[in-house]
Coordinates of C-alpha atoms in Angstrom, one line a residue:
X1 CA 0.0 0.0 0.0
X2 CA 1.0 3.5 -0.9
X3 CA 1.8 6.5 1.2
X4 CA 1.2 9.8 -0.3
X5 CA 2.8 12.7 0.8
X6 CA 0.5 14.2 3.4
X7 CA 0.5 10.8 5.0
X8 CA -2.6 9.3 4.9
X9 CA -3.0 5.8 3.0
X10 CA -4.5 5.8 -0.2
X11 CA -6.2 2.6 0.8
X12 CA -9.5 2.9 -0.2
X13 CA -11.7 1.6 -3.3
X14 CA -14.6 2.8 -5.2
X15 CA -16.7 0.3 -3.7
X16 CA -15.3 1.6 -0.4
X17 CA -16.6 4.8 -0.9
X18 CA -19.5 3.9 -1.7
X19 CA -20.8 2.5 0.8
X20 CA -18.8 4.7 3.7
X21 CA -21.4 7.3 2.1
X22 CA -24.1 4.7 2.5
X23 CA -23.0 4.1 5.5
X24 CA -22.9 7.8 7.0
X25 CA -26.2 8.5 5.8
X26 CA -28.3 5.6 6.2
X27 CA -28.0 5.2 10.2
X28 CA -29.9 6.8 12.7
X29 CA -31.5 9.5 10.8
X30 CA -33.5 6.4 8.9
X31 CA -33.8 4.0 11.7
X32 CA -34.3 6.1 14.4
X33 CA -34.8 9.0 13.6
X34 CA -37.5 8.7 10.8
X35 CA -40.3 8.1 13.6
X36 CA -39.9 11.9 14.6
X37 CA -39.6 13.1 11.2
X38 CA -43.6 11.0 10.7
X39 CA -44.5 12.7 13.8
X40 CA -43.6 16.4 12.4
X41 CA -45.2 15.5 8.9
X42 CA -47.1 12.4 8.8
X43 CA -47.4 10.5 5.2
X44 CA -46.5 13.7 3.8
X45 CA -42.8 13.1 4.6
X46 CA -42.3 11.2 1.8
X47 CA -42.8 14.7 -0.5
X48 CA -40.1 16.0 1.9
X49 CA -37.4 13.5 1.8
X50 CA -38.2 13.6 -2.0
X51 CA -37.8 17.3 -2.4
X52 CA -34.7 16.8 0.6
X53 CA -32.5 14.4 -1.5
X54 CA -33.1 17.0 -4.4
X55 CA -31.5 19.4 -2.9
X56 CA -28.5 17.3 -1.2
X57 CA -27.8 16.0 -4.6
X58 CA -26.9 19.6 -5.9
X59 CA -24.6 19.7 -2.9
X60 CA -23.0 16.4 -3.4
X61 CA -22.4 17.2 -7.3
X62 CA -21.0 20.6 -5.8
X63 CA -18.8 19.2 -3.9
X64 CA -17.8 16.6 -6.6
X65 CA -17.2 18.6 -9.1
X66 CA -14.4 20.5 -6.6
X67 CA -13.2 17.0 -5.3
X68 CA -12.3 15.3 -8.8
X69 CA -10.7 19.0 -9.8
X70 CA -8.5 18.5 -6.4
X71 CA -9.0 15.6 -4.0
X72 CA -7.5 16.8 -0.9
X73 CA -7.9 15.3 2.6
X74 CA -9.2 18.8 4.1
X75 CA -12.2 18.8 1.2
X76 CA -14.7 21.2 1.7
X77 CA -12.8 22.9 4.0
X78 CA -9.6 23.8 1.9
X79 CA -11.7 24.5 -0.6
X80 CA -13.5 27.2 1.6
X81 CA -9.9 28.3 2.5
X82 CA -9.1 29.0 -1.1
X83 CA -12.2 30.4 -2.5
X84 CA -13.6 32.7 0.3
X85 CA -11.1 32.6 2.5
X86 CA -9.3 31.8 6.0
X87 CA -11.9 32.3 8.4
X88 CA -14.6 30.8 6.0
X89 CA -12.5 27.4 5.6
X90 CA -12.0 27.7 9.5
X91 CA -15.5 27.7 10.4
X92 CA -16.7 25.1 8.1
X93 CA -14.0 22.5 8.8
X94 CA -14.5 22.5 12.6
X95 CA -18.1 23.3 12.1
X96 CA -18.0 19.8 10.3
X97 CA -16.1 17.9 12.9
X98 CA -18.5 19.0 15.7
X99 CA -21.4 18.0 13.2
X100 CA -19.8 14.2 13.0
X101 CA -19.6 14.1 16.8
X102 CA -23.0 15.6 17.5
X103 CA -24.3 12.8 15.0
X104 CA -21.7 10.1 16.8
X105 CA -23.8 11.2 20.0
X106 CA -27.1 10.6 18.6
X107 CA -26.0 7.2 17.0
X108 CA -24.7 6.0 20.2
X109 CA -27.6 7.4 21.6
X110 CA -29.4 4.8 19.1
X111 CA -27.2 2.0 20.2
X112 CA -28.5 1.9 23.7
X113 CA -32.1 2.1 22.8
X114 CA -31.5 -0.6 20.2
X115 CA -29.9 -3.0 23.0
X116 CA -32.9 -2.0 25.3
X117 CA -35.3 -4.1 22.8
X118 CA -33.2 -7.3 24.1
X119 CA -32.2 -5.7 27.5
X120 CA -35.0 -3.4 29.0
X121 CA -33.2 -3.6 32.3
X122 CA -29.6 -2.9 31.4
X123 CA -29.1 1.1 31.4
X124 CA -28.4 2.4 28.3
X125 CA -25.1 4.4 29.3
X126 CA -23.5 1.3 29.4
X127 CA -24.4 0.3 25.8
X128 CA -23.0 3.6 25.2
X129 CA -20.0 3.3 26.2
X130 CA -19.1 -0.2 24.4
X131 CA -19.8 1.3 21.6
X132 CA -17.7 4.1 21.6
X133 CA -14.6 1.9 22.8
X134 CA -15.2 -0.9 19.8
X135 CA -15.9 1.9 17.2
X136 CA -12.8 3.7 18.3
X137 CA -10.5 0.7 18.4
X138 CA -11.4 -0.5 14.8
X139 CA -10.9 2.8 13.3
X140 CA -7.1 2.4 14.5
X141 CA -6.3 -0.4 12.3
X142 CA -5.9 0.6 8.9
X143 CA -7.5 2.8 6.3
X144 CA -8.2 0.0 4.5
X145 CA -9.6 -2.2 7.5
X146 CA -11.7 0.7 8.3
X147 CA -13.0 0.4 4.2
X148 CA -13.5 -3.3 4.3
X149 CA -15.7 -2.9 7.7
X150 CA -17.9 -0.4 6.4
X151 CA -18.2 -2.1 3.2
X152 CA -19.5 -5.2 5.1
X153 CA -21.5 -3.2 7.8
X154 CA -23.4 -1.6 5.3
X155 CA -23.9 -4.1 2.8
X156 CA -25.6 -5.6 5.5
X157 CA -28.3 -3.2 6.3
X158 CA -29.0 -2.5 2.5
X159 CA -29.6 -6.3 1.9
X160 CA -31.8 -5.9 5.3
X161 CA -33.8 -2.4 4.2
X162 CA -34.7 -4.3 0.6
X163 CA -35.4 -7.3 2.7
X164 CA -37.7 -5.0 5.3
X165 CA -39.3 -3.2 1.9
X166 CA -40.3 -7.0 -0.1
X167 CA -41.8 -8.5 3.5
X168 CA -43.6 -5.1 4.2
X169 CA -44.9 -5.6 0.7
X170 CA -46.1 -9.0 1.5
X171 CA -47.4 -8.3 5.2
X172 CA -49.6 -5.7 3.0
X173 CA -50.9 -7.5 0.1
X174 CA -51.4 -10.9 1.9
X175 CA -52.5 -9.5 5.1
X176 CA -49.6 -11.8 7.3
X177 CA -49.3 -11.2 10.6
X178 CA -52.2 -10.7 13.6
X179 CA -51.7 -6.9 14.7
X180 CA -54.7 -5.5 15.0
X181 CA -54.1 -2.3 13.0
X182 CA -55.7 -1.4 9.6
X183 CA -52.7 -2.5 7.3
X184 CA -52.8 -1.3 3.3
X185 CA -51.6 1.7 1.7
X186 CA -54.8 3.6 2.3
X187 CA -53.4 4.5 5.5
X188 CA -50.7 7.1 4.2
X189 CA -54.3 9.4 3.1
X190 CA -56.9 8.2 5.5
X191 CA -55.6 9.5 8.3
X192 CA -56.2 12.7 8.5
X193 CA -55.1 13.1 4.7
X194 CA -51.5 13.2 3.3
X195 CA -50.7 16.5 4.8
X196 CA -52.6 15.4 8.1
X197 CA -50.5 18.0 10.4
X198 CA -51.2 20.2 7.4
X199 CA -48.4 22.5 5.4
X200 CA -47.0 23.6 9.2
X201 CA -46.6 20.3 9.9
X202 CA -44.8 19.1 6.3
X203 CA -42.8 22.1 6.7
X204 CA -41.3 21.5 10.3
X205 CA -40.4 17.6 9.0
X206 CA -37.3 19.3 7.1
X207 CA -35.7 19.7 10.7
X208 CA -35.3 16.1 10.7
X209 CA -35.8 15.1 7.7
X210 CA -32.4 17.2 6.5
X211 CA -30.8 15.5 9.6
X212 CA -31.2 12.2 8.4
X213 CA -29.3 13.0 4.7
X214 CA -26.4 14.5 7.2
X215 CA -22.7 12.3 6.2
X216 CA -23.2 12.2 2.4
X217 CA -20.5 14.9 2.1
X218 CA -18.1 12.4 3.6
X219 CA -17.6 11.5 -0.5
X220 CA -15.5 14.6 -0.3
X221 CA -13.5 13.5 2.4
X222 CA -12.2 10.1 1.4
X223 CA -11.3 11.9 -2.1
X224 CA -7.7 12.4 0.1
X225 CA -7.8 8.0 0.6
X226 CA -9.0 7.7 -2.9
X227 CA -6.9 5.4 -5.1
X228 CA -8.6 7.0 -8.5
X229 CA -10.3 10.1 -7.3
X230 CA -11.3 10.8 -11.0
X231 CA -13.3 7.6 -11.3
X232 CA -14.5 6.6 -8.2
X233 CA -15.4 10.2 -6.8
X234 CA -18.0 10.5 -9.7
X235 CA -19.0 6.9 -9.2
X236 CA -20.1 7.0 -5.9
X237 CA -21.7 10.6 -5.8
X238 CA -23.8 9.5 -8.6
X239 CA -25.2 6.5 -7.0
X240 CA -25.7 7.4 -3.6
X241 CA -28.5 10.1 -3.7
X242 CA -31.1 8.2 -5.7
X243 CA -30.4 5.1 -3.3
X244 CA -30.7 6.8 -0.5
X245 CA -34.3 8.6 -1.7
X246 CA -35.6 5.4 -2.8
X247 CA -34.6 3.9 0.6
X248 CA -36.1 6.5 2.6
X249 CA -39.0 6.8 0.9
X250 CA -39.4 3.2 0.3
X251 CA -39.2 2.0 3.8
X252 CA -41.1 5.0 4.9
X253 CA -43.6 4.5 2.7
X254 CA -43.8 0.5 4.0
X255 CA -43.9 1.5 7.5
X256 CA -46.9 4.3 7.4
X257 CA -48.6 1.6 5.4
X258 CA -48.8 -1.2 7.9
X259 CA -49.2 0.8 10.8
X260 CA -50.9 4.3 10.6
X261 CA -48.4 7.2 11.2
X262 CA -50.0 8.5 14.4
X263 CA -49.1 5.2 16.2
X264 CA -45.3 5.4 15.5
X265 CA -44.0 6.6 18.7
X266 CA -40.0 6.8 19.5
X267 CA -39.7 4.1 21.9
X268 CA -37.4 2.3 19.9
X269 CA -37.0 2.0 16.0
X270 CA -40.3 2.0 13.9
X271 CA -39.0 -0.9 12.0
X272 CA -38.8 -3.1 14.4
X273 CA -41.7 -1.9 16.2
X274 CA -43.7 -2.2 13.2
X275 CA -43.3 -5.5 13.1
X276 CA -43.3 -6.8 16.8
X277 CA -46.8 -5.1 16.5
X278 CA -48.1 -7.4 13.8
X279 CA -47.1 -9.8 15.4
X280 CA -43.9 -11.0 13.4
X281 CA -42.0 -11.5 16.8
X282 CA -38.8 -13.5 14.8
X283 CA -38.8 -10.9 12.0
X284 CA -38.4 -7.6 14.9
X285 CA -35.3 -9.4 16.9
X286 CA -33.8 -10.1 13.8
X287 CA -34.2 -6.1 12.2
X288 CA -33.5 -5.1 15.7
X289 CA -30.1 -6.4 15.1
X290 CA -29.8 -5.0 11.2
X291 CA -30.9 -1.3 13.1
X292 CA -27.9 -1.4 15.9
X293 CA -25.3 -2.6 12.6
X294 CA -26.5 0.1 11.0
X295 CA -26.1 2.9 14.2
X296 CA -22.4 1.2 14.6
X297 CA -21.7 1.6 10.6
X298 CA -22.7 5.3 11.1
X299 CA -20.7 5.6 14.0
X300 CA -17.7 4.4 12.4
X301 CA -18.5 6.4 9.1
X302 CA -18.5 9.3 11.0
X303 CA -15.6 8.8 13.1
X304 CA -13.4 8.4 10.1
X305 CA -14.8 11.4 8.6
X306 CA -14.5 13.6 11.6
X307 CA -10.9 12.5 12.0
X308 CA -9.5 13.2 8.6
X309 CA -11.0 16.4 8.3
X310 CA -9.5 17.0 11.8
X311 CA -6.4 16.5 9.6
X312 CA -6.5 18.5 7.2
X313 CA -7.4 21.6 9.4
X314 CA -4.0 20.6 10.9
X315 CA -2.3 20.5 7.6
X316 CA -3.9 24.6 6.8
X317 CA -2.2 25.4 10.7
X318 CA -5.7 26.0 11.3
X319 CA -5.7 22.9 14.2
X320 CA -2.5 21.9 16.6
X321 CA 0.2 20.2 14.5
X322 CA -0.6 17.3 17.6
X323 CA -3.1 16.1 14.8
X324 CA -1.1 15.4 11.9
X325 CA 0.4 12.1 14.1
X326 CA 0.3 9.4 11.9
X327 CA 0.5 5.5 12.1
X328 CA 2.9 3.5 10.4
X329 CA -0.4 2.5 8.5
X330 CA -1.2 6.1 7.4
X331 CA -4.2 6.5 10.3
X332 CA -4.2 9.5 11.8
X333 CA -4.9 8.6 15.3
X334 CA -4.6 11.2 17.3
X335 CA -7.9 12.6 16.0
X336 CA -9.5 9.5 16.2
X337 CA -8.4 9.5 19.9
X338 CA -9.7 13.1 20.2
X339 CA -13.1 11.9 18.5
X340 CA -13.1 8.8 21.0
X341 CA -13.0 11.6 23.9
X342 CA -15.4 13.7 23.2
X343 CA -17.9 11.2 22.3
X344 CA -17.3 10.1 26.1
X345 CA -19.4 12.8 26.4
X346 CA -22.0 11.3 25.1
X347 CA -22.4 8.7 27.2
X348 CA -23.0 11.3 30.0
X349 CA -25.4 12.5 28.9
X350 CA -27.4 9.5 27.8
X351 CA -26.7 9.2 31.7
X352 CA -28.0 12.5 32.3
X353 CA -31.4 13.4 30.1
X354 CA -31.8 9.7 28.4
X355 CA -35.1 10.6 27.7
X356 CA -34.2 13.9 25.6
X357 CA -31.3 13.6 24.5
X358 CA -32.2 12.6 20.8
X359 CA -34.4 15.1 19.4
X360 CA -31.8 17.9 20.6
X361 CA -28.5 16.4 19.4
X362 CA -30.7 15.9 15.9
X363 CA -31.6 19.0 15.8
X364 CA -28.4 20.7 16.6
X365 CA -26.8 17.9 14.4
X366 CA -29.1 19.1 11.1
X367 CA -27.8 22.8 12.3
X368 CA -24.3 21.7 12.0
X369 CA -25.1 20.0 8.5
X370 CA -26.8 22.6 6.4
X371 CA -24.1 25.3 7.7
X372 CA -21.4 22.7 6.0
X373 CA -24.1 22.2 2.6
X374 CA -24.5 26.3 2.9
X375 CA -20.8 26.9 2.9
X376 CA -20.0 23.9 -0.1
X377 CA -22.6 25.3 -2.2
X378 CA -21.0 28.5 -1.5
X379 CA -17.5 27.8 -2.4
X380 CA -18.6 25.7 -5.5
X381 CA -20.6 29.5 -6.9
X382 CA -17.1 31.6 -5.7
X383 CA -14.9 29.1 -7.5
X384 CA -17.5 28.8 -11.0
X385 CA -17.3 32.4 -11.2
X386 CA -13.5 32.4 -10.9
X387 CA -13.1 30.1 -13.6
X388 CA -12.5 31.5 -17.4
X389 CA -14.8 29.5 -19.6
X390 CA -12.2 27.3 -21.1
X391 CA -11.6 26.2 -17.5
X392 CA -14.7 25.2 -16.8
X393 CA -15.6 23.6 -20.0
X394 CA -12.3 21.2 -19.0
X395 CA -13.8 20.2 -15.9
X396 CA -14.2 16.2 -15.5
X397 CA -17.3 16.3 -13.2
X398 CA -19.1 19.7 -13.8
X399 CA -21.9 20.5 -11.6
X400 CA -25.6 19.9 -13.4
X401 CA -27.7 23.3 -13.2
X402 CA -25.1 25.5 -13.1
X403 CA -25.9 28.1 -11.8
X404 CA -30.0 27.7 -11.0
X405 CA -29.6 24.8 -9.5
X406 CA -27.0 25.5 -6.6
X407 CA -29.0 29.1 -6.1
X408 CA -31.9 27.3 -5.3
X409 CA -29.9 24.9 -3.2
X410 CA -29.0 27.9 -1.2
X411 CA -32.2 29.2 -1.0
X412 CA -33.2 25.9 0.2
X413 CA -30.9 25.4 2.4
X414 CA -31.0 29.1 4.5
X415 CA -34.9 28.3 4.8
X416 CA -34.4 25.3 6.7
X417 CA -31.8 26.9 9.5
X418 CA -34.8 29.6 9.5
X419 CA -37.1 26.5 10.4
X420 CA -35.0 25.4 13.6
X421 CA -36.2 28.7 15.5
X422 CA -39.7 28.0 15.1
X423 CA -40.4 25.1 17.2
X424 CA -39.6 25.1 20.8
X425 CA -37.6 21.7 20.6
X426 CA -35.4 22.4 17.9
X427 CA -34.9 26.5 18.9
X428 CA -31.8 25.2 21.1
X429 CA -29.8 24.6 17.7
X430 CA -30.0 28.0 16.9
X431 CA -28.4 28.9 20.0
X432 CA -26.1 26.0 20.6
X433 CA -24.8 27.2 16.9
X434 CA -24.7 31.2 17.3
X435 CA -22.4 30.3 20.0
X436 CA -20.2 27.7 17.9
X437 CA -19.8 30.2 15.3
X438 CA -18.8 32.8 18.0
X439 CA -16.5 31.0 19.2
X440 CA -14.7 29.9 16.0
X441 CA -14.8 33.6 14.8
X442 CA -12.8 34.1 18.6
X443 CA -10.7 31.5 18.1
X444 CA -9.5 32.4 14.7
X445 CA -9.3 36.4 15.2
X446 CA -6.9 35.3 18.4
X447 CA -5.0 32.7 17.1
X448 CA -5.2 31.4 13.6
X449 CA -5.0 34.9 11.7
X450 CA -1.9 36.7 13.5
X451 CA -0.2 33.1 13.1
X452 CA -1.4 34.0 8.8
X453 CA -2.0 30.4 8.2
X454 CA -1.0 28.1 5.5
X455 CA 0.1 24.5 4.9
X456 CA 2.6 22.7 6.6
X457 CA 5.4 21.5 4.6
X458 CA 4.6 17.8 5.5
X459 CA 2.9 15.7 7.6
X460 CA 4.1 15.2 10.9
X461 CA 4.9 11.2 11.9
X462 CA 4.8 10.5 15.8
X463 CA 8.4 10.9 16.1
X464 CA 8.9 14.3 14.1
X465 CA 6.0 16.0 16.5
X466 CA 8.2 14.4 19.5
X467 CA 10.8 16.0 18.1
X468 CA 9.5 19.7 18.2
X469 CA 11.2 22.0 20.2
X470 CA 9.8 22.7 24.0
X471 CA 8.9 26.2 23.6
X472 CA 6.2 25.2 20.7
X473 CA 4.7 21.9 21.5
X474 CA 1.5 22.4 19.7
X475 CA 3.8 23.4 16.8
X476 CA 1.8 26.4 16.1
X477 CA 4.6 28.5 15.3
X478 CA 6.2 25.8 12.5
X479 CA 9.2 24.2 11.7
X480 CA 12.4 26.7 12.1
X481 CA 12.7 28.8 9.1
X482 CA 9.6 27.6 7.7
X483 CA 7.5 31.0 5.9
X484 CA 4.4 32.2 8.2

């Protein structure tokens, strides 16, 4: 296996990134967190994960577009850095890493909830905290362990959703099962109608819905593990937003069907719920077990993710030089150490507010996730209009709908953070994220910008940081010599 010059192993495969997108993306937000999304909505969620994924697919060929034209480990990030500049590229790179462990915490959160369907008496905390612990110790293999895993984790919950779709299917037409419910596909309008909590209702969905795309943009990220970033960049972004629709709105669509949407309650995970309620007892224990892979595929999805763009920050001085420590096997495992820690936090609070803790971290989560879509979509329109036209006419991977189609992504996308303030439960994201973006704008006025940032020269192994001299430990001030 090659070692490229930053450091990081180029270990990964198209089918790799593939599903480490799948794998982000179809966790929690689908198996969890789709029973909140019905609550805001009802049947009429399936219009807005349709008109959701619409958008997230401008963002994803965005970001492509950028990512074939230079794969880089920092990805949206750097690309921020270069087209709008330092403080933009600071604020979305570290905006993103807190958005991967805000959505670590909520898939953890998952994993105890999941274990409580076997284990009612156990407290979840403790679920929690094995979790975190496995997660974290796979992820400091190998790049190309970590690829394998989440190849296998999530083939195994897409064979299980398709599975879950053709048995709904059957549960409906042949009437299996002995719930008592009304089961057919007259449920998603009898009840109140398709918009049954009206347009308010469909509206307020997006909060959720939009949380569950969160971790597609990871594509840009493993564009710096890539082995052909040309050809498998383009591969996988083109695949993974139609699959992840029709799964959505598939299994959605399944579950409203066989039990009306204003009995799904957040107990545990609608699908298996769904199906203990009919009475297919074998069927639940077995989905229960394809939900928790799935919550520990996002997990590790997003720890990778979080780490490398850690990285990268490191790389633009825009993060302690601590962070460029490398393996002998190109993982950079300091920040998967400093992911580890702070998702230790999680497990205190699932000790702390078990009962709440989901809907806030979501919704903070889907704060964190449209400020990252905001600022690709916005680096993509800076970086188009810097382009001559014989440059952009070379591109490998242009953007479709250039440029109507990323304005109304952006319109899009500024109308759903406008959407967190106006219910009481997800109002805290606004806050939670006025005072994250404070706080990088601090950070950056008093450190980054009087250091005038740029990129190291190399990546630092374990013994070059040991090496650094005592006065800079953090190596914030740069090699000797090096030009600030």
């Amino acid at each position: 296996m090659r070692t490229d010059t930053a450091g990081l192993s180029r270990g990964l495969r198209s089918r790799h990134i593939r599903f480490i997108a799948l794998g982000s993306a179809i966790g929690t937000g689908l198996f969890y967190g789709s029973s909140e999304s019905i609550k805001a909505g009802g049947p009429a969620v399936l219009l807005a994960y349709l008109v959701g994924g619409a958008a997230v697919f401008l963002v994803l060929r965005s970001l492509g577009e950028m990512a074939v034209a230079s794969p880089s480990a920092g990805s949206f990030g750097e690309y921020a850095t270069r087209h709008l500049g330092p403080l933009a590229g600071f604020t979305t790179g570290w905006t993103y890493a807190f958005e991967m462990v805000i959505v670590c915490v909520a898939d953890i959160t998952a994993v105890g909830v999941y274990m409580g369907f076997w284990f009612p008496g156990v407290p979840r905390w403790i679920w929690v905290l094995a979790a975190v612990l496995l997660i974290g110790a796979l992820n400091l293999v190998s790049v190309k362990v970590f690829g394998e895993l989440e190849f296998w984790l999530s083939l195994v919950k897409i064979v299980a959703i398709v599975a879950m779709i053709a048995a709904g299917v059957c549960v409906i037409a042949f009437g299996l099962g002995d719930g008592d419910g009304h089961v057919g596909l007259s449920n998603l309008w009898s009840n109140g109608g398709f918009f049954a909590n009206g347009i308010d209702g469909f509206v307020l969905s997006f909060a959720v819905v939009m949380f569950a795309f969160g971790g597609t943009e990871i594509i840009g990220v493993t564009a710096g593990e890539a082995q052909s970033p040309e050809k498998t960049i383009p591969s996988a972004v083109n695949s993974i937003p139609l699959r992840i629709i029709l799964f959505y709105v598939l299994t959605l669509a399944v579950i409203m069907s066989i039990t009306p949407w204003q009995d799904i309650d957040s107990s545990g995970s609608p699908f298996v719920e769904i199906f203990a309620g009919v009475g297919l007892k074998s069927a639940a224990a077995v989905l229960n077990l394809v939900v928790l892979t799935a919550a520990l595929s996002a997990i590790n999805s997003d720890i990778f993710a979080a780490g490398r763009t850690m990285f990268g920050l490191a790389e633009r001085r825009q993060g302690p030089a601590v962070m460029l420590r490398v393996t002998r096997n190109g993982v950079p495992w300091v920040t998967t150490l400093v992911m580890i820690g702070a998702l230790l936090l999680g497990v205190l609070m699932n000790v702390l507010m078990p009962g709440r803790i989901f809907l806030v971290i979501s919704s903070i989560a889907t704060f964190a996730t449209v400020w990252v879509w905001l600022m690709i979509l916005l680096t993509h329109v800076r970086a188009r209009r810097a382009m001559s036209a014989a440059e952009a006419a070379s591109l490998k991977f242009p953007a479709p709908f250039w440029p109507y189609g990323q304005i109304a992504a952006i319109v899009f996308m500024a109308a759903v953070m406008v959407l967190l303030g106006f219910h009481e439960s997800t109002r805290v994201a606004l806050v939670v994220g006025a005072v994250w973006l404070a706080l990088l704008a601090g950070v950056h006025a008093l450190w980054v910008r009087p250091r005038r940032p740029g990129p190291r020269p190399v990546a630092a192994t374990k013994e070059q940081v040991a090496g650094m001299p005592d006065g800079d430990p953090a190596g914030l001030e740069g090699p000797a010599g090096a030009p600030r």
